[in-house]
Short mmCIF file of N, CA and C in Angstrom, two decimals:
data_model
loop_
_atom_site.label_atom_id
_atom_site.label_comp_id
_atom_site.label_asym_id
_atom_site.label_seq_id
_atom_site.Cartn_x
_atom_site.Cartn_y
_atom_site.Cartn_z
N MET A 1 6.89 0.13 17.94
CA MET A 1 5.82 0.48 17.04
C MET A 1 6.38 0.74 15.64
N LEU A 2 5.60 0.39 14.65
CA LEU A 2 6.00 0.62 13.27
C LEU A 2 5.60 2.01 12.83
N LYS A 3 6.45 2.65 12.10
CA LYS A 3 6.12 3.94 11.48
C LYS A 3 6.33 3.78 9.98
N PRO A 4 5.30 3.31 9.26
CA PRO A 4 5.45 3.13 7.82
C PRO A 4 5.65 4.47 7.12
N PRO A 5 6.12 4.43 5.87
CA PRO A 5 6.28 5.68 5.13
C PRO A 5 4.99 6.49 5.17
N ASP A 6 5.11 7.76 5.03
CA ASP A 6 3.98 8.66 5.19
C ASP A 6 3.03 8.58 4.00
N ILE A 7 2.49 7.40 3.75
CA ILE A 7 1.60 7.20 2.61
C ILE A 7 0.31 7.98 2.78
N GLN A 8 -0.25 7.96 3.97
CA GLN A 8 -1.53 8.61 4.23
C GLN A 8 -1.46 10.10 3.92
N HIS A 9 -0.29 10.73 4.10
CA HIS A 9 -0.19 12.17 3.93
C HIS A 9 0.68 12.58 2.75
N SER A 10 1.09 11.64 1.92
CA SER A 10 1.85 11.93 0.72
C SER A 10 0.86 12.08 -0.43
N LEU A 11 0.50 13.30 -0.77
CA LEU A 11 -0.55 13.53 -1.75
C LEU A 11 -0.28 12.93 -3.12
N PRO A 12 0.91 13.09 -3.71
CA PRO A 12 1.11 12.49 -5.04
C PRO A 12 0.95 10.97 -5.02
N LEU A 13 1.51 10.29 -4.02
CA LEU A 13 1.39 8.84 -3.96
C LEU A 13 -0.04 8.42 -3.66
N LYS A 14 -0.67 9.08 -2.73
CA LYS A 14 -2.06 8.75 -2.40
C LYS A 14 -2.96 9.00 -3.61
N ASP A 15 -2.77 10.12 -4.32
CA ASP A 15 -3.56 10.41 -5.51
C ASP A 15 -3.37 9.32 -6.57
N PHE A 16 -2.11 8.86 -6.74
CA PHE A 16 -1.84 7.78 -7.69
C PHE A 16 -2.62 6.53 -7.31
N MET A 17 -2.54 6.14 -6.05
CA MET A 17 -3.22 4.93 -5.61
C MET A 17 -4.74 5.07 -5.74
N MET A 18 -5.28 6.21 -5.37
CA MET A 18 -6.72 6.42 -5.44
C MET A 18 -7.21 6.42 -6.89
N ARG A 19 -6.40 6.93 -7.80
CA ARG A 19 -6.80 7.00 -9.22
C ARG A 19 -6.99 5.60 -9.79
N PHE A 20 -6.17 4.64 -9.37
CA PHE A 20 -6.24 3.30 -9.93
C PHE A 20 -6.98 2.31 -9.05
N GLN A 21 -7.45 2.74 -7.90
CA GLN A 21 -8.14 1.84 -6.99
C GLN A 21 -9.48 1.39 -7.53
N GLY A 22 -10.26 2.29 -8.09
CA GLY A 22 -11.61 1.96 -8.51
C GLY A 22 -12.50 1.73 -7.30
N PRO A 23 -13.62 1.01 -7.47
CA PRO A 23 -14.56 0.83 -6.36
C PRO A 23 -14.13 -0.23 -5.34
N ALA A 24 -13.13 -1.03 -5.65
CA ALA A 24 -12.72 -2.13 -4.77
C ALA A 24 -11.64 -1.70 -3.78
N ASN A 25 -11.59 -2.36 -2.64
CA ASN A 25 -10.47 -2.18 -1.71
C ASN A 25 -9.24 -2.85 -2.31
N CYS A 26 -8.06 -2.23 -2.18
CA CYS A 26 -6.86 -2.74 -2.84
C CYS A 26 -5.68 -2.82 -1.88
N TRP A 27 -4.96 -3.94 -1.95
CA TRP A 27 -3.69 -4.06 -1.23
C TRP A 27 -2.70 -3.06 -1.82
N ILE A 28 -1.82 -2.50 -0.97
CA ILE A 28 -0.84 -1.53 -1.46
C ILE A 28 0.60 -1.97 -1.22
N GLY A 29 0.81 -3.19 -0.72
CA GLY A 29 2.16 -3.71 -0.56
C GLY A 29 2.83 -3.38 0.75
N LEU A 30 2.15 -2.72 1.65
CA LEU A 30 2.73 -2.37 2.94
C LEU A 30 2.35 -3.45 3.94
N HIS A 31 3.33 -3.96 4.69
CA HIS A 31 3.02 -4.99 5.68
C HIS A 31 3.95 -4.85 6.88
N ARG A 32 3.60 -5.52 7.95
CA ARG A 32 4.44 -5.53 9.14
C ARG A 32 4.90 -6.96 9.39
N GLU A 33 6.14 -7.12 9.81
CA GLU A 33 6.73 -8.43 10.00
C GLU A 33 6.29 -9.08 11.31
N GLU A 34 6.24 -8.31 12.38
CA GLU A 34 5.97 -8.87 13.69
C GLU A 34 4.49 -8.78 14.02
N GLU A 35 3.92 -9.90 14.45
CA GLU A 35 2.49 -9.96 14.73
C GLU A 35 2.08 -9.06 15.89
N ASP A 36 2.94 -8.91 16.89
CA ASP A 36 2.57 -8.11 18.06
C ASP A 36 2.85 -6.62 17.89
N ALA A 37 3.45 -6.22 16.77
CA ALA A 37 3.70 -4.79 16.52
C ALA A 37 2.39 -4.11 16.14
N GLN A 38 2.28 -2.83 16.43
CA GLN A 38 1.08 -2.07 16.08
C GLN A 38 1.39 -1.13 14.92
N TRP A 39 0.35 -0.83 14.12
CA TRP A 39 0.47 0.18 13.09
C TRP A 39 0.43 1.54 13.76
N THR A 40 1.39 2.37 13.48
CA THR A 40 1.37 3.74 13.96
C THR A 40 1.62 4.65 12.77
N TRP A 41 0.63 5.44 12.41
CA TRP A 41 0.77 6.35 11.30
C TRP A 41 1.48 7.61 11.75
N SER A 42 1.94 8.40 10.81
CA SER A 42 2.73 9.58 11.12
C SER A 42 1.97 10.60 11.96
N ASP A 43 0.65 10.58 11.90
CA ASP A 43 -0.12 11.52 12.72
C ASP A 43 -0.41 10.96 14.11
N GLY A 44 0.15 9.77 14.43
CA GLY A 44 0.01 9.19 15.76
C GLY A 44 -1.18 8.27 15.94
N THR A 45 -2.05 8.14 14.94
CA THR A 45 -3.22 7.28 15.08
C THR A 45 -2.84 5.82 14.90
N LEU A 46 -3.60 4.94 15.51
CA LEU A 46 -3.44 3.50 15.34
C LEU A 46 -4.61 3.02 14.50
N ARG A 47 -4.36 2.10 13.58
CA ARG A 47 -5.44 1.68 12.70
C ARG A 47 -5.30 0.21 12.34
N GLY A 48 -6.19 -0.62 12.81
CA GLY A 48 -6.27 -2.01 12.41
C GLY A 48 -5.22 -2.90 13.04
N GLY A 49 -5.52 -4.19 13.10
CA GLY A 49 -4.61 -5.15 13.70
C GLY A 49 -4.06 -6.15 12.71
N GLY A 50 -4.37 -6.00 11.42
CA GLY A 50 -3.88 -6.93 10.42
C GLY A 50 -2.43 -6.69 10.08
N ARG A 51 -1.86 -7.63 9.34
CA ARG A 51 -0.45 -7.52 8.97
C ARG A 51 -0.23 -6.79 7.66
N CYS A 52 -1.25 -6.67 6.82
CA CYS A 52 -1.09 -6.04 5.50
C CYS A 52 -2.02 -4.84 5.36
N ALA A 53 -1.54 -3.81 4.66
CA ALA A 53 -2.31 -2.57 4.51
C ALA A 53 -3.03 -2.54 3.17
N TYR A 54 -4.20 -1.90 3.17
CA TYR A 54 -4.97 -1.76 1.94
C TYR A 54 -5.70 -0.42 1.92
N LEU A 55 -6.06 0.02 0.71
CA LEU A 55 -6.87 1.22 0.55
C LEU A 55 -8.31 0.86 0.88
N ASN A 56 -8.90 1.63 1.77
CA ASN A 56 -10.27 1.41 2.22
C ASN A 56 -11.02 2.71 1.97
N GLY A 57 -11.57 2.85 0.77
CA GLY A 57 -12.16 4.13 0.39
C GLY A 57 -11.05 5.15 0.23
N ASP A 58 -11.09 6.22 1.02
CA ASP A 58 -10.02 7.22 0.96
C ASP A 58 -9.07 7.10 2.14
N ARG A 59 -9.12 5.97 2.85
CA ARG A 59 -8.25 5.75 4.01
C ARG A 59 -7.37 4.52 3.77
N ILE A 60 -6.39 4.35 4.65
CA ILE A 60 -5.56 3.15 4.62
C ILE A 60 -5.86 2.37 5.89
N SER A 61 -6.21 1.08 5.74
CA SER A 61 -6.52 0.20 6.86
C SER A 61 -5.65 -1.04 6.75
N SER A 62 -5.78 -1.95 7.72
CA SER A 62 -5.02 -3.20 7.65
C SER A 62 -5.93 -4.38 7.95
N TYR A 63 -5.52 -5.54 7.44
CA TYR A 63 -6.29 -6.76 7.65
C TYR A 63 -5.36 -7.95 7.45
N LEU A 64 -5.91 -9.15 7.57
CA LEU A 64 -5.13 -10.37 7.35
C LEU A 64 -4.68 -10.44 5.90
N CYS A 65 -3.45 -10.85 5.69
CA CYS A 65 -2.84 -10.80 4.35
C CYS A 65 -3.45 -11.80 3.37
N HIS A 66 -4.05 -12.88 3.85
CA HIS A 66 -4.55 -13.91 2.93
C HIS A 66 -5.93 -13.59 2.36
N LEU A 67 -6.56 -12.50 2.79
CA LEU A 67 -7.86 -12.12 2.27
C LEU A 67 -7.72 -11.67 0.81
N HIS A 68 -8.63 -12.13 -0.05
CA HIS A 68 -8.57 -11.78 -1.46
C HIS A 68 -9.00 -10.33 -1.66
N LYS A 69 -8.13 -9.53 -2.26
CA LYS A 69 -8.42 -8.14 -2.62
C LYS A 69 -7.68 -7.84 -3.93
N HIS A 70 -8.11 -6.80 -4.60
CA HIS A 70 -7.35 -6.30 -5.74
C HIS A 70 -6.06 -5.68 -5.20
N TRP A 71 -5.19 -5.17 -6.08
CA TRP A 71 -3.94 -4.55 -5.62
C TRP A 71 -3.59 -3.37 -6.51
N VAL A 72 -2.82 -2.46 -5.95
CA VAL A 72 -2.30 -1.30 -6.67
C VAL A 72 -0.80 -1.32 -6.49
N CYS A 73 -0.06 -1.17 -7.58
CA CYS A 73 1.39 -1.13 -7.46
C CYS A 73 1.95 -0.18 -8.51
N SER A 74 3.22 0.12 -8.39
CA SER A 74 3.91 0.93 -9.38
C SER A 74 5.33 0.40 -9.50
N ARG A 75 6.02 0.85 -10.50
CA ARG A 75 7.42 0.46 -10.65
C ARG A 75 8.22 1.69 -11.08
N ALA A 76 9.50 1.60 -10.95
CA ALA A 76 10.37 2.72 -11.28
C ALA A 76 10.26 3.07 -12.76
N ASP A 77 10.43 4.34 -13.09
CA ASP A 77 10.33 4.81 -14.48
C ASP A 77 11.49 4.36 -15.36
N HIS A 78 12.58 3.88 -14.78
CA HIS A 78 13.76 3.57 -15.59
C HIS A 78 13.74 2.15 -16.17
N TYR A 79 12.57 1.55 -16.26
CA TYR A 79 12.45 0.25 -16.90
C TYR A 79 11.60 0.39 -18.15
N VAL A 80 11.90 -0.41 -19.15
CA VAL A 80 11.11 -0.43 -20.37
C VAL A 80 10.67 -1.86 -20.64
N LEU A 81 9.55 -2.00 -21.33
CA LEU A 81 9.05 -3.32 -21.69
C LEU A 81 9.50 -3.63 -23.11
N TRP A 82 10.26 -4.70 -23.26
CA TRP A 82 10.77 -5.07 -24.57
C TRP A 82 10.60 -6.57 -24.74
N LYS A 83 9.84 -6.97 -25.73
CA LYS A 83 9.58 -8.38 -26.00
C LYS A 83 9.10 -9.10 -24.74
N GLN A 84 8.16 -8.47 -24.05
CA GLN A 84 7.51 -9.04 -22.87
C GLN A 84 8.44 -9.26 -21.68
N LYS A 85 9.59 -8.58 -21.65
CA LYS A 85 10.51 -8.66 -20.52
C LYS A 85 10.89 -7.26 -20.09
N ALA A 86 11.02 -7.05 -18.79
CA ALA A 86 11.43 -5.74 -18.28
C ALA A 86 12.95 -5.68 -18.25
N HIS A 87 13.51 -4.61 -18.79
CA HIS A 87 14.96 -4.43 -18.83
C HIS A 87 15.31 -3.02 -18.35
N PRO A 88 16.36 -2.89 -17.55
CA PRO A 88 16.81 -1.53 -17.19
C PRO A 88 17.27 -0.80 -18.45
N GLN A 89 17.03 0.49 -18.53
CA GLN A 89 17.45 1.27 -19.69
C GLN A 89 18.95 1.44 -19.69
#
């Protein structure tokens, strides 16, 4: 069974994702490699049979990866944008 990072219960990360989600469901970049593996969250619940995870209101669910959805992502603070290219500081 997969035990993804504790996204569901990490308040700062969840708050970040919820702030930028808006009204649409959004992919969050979490996926499972093996089709027969199950999602197991840190609280022991199982949720969805898809390979990719997305924000579903205030919950995290999974579905097929090829479905069109918006996305939420972040990057490390140690990068700066200079002349339209990202460079490490």
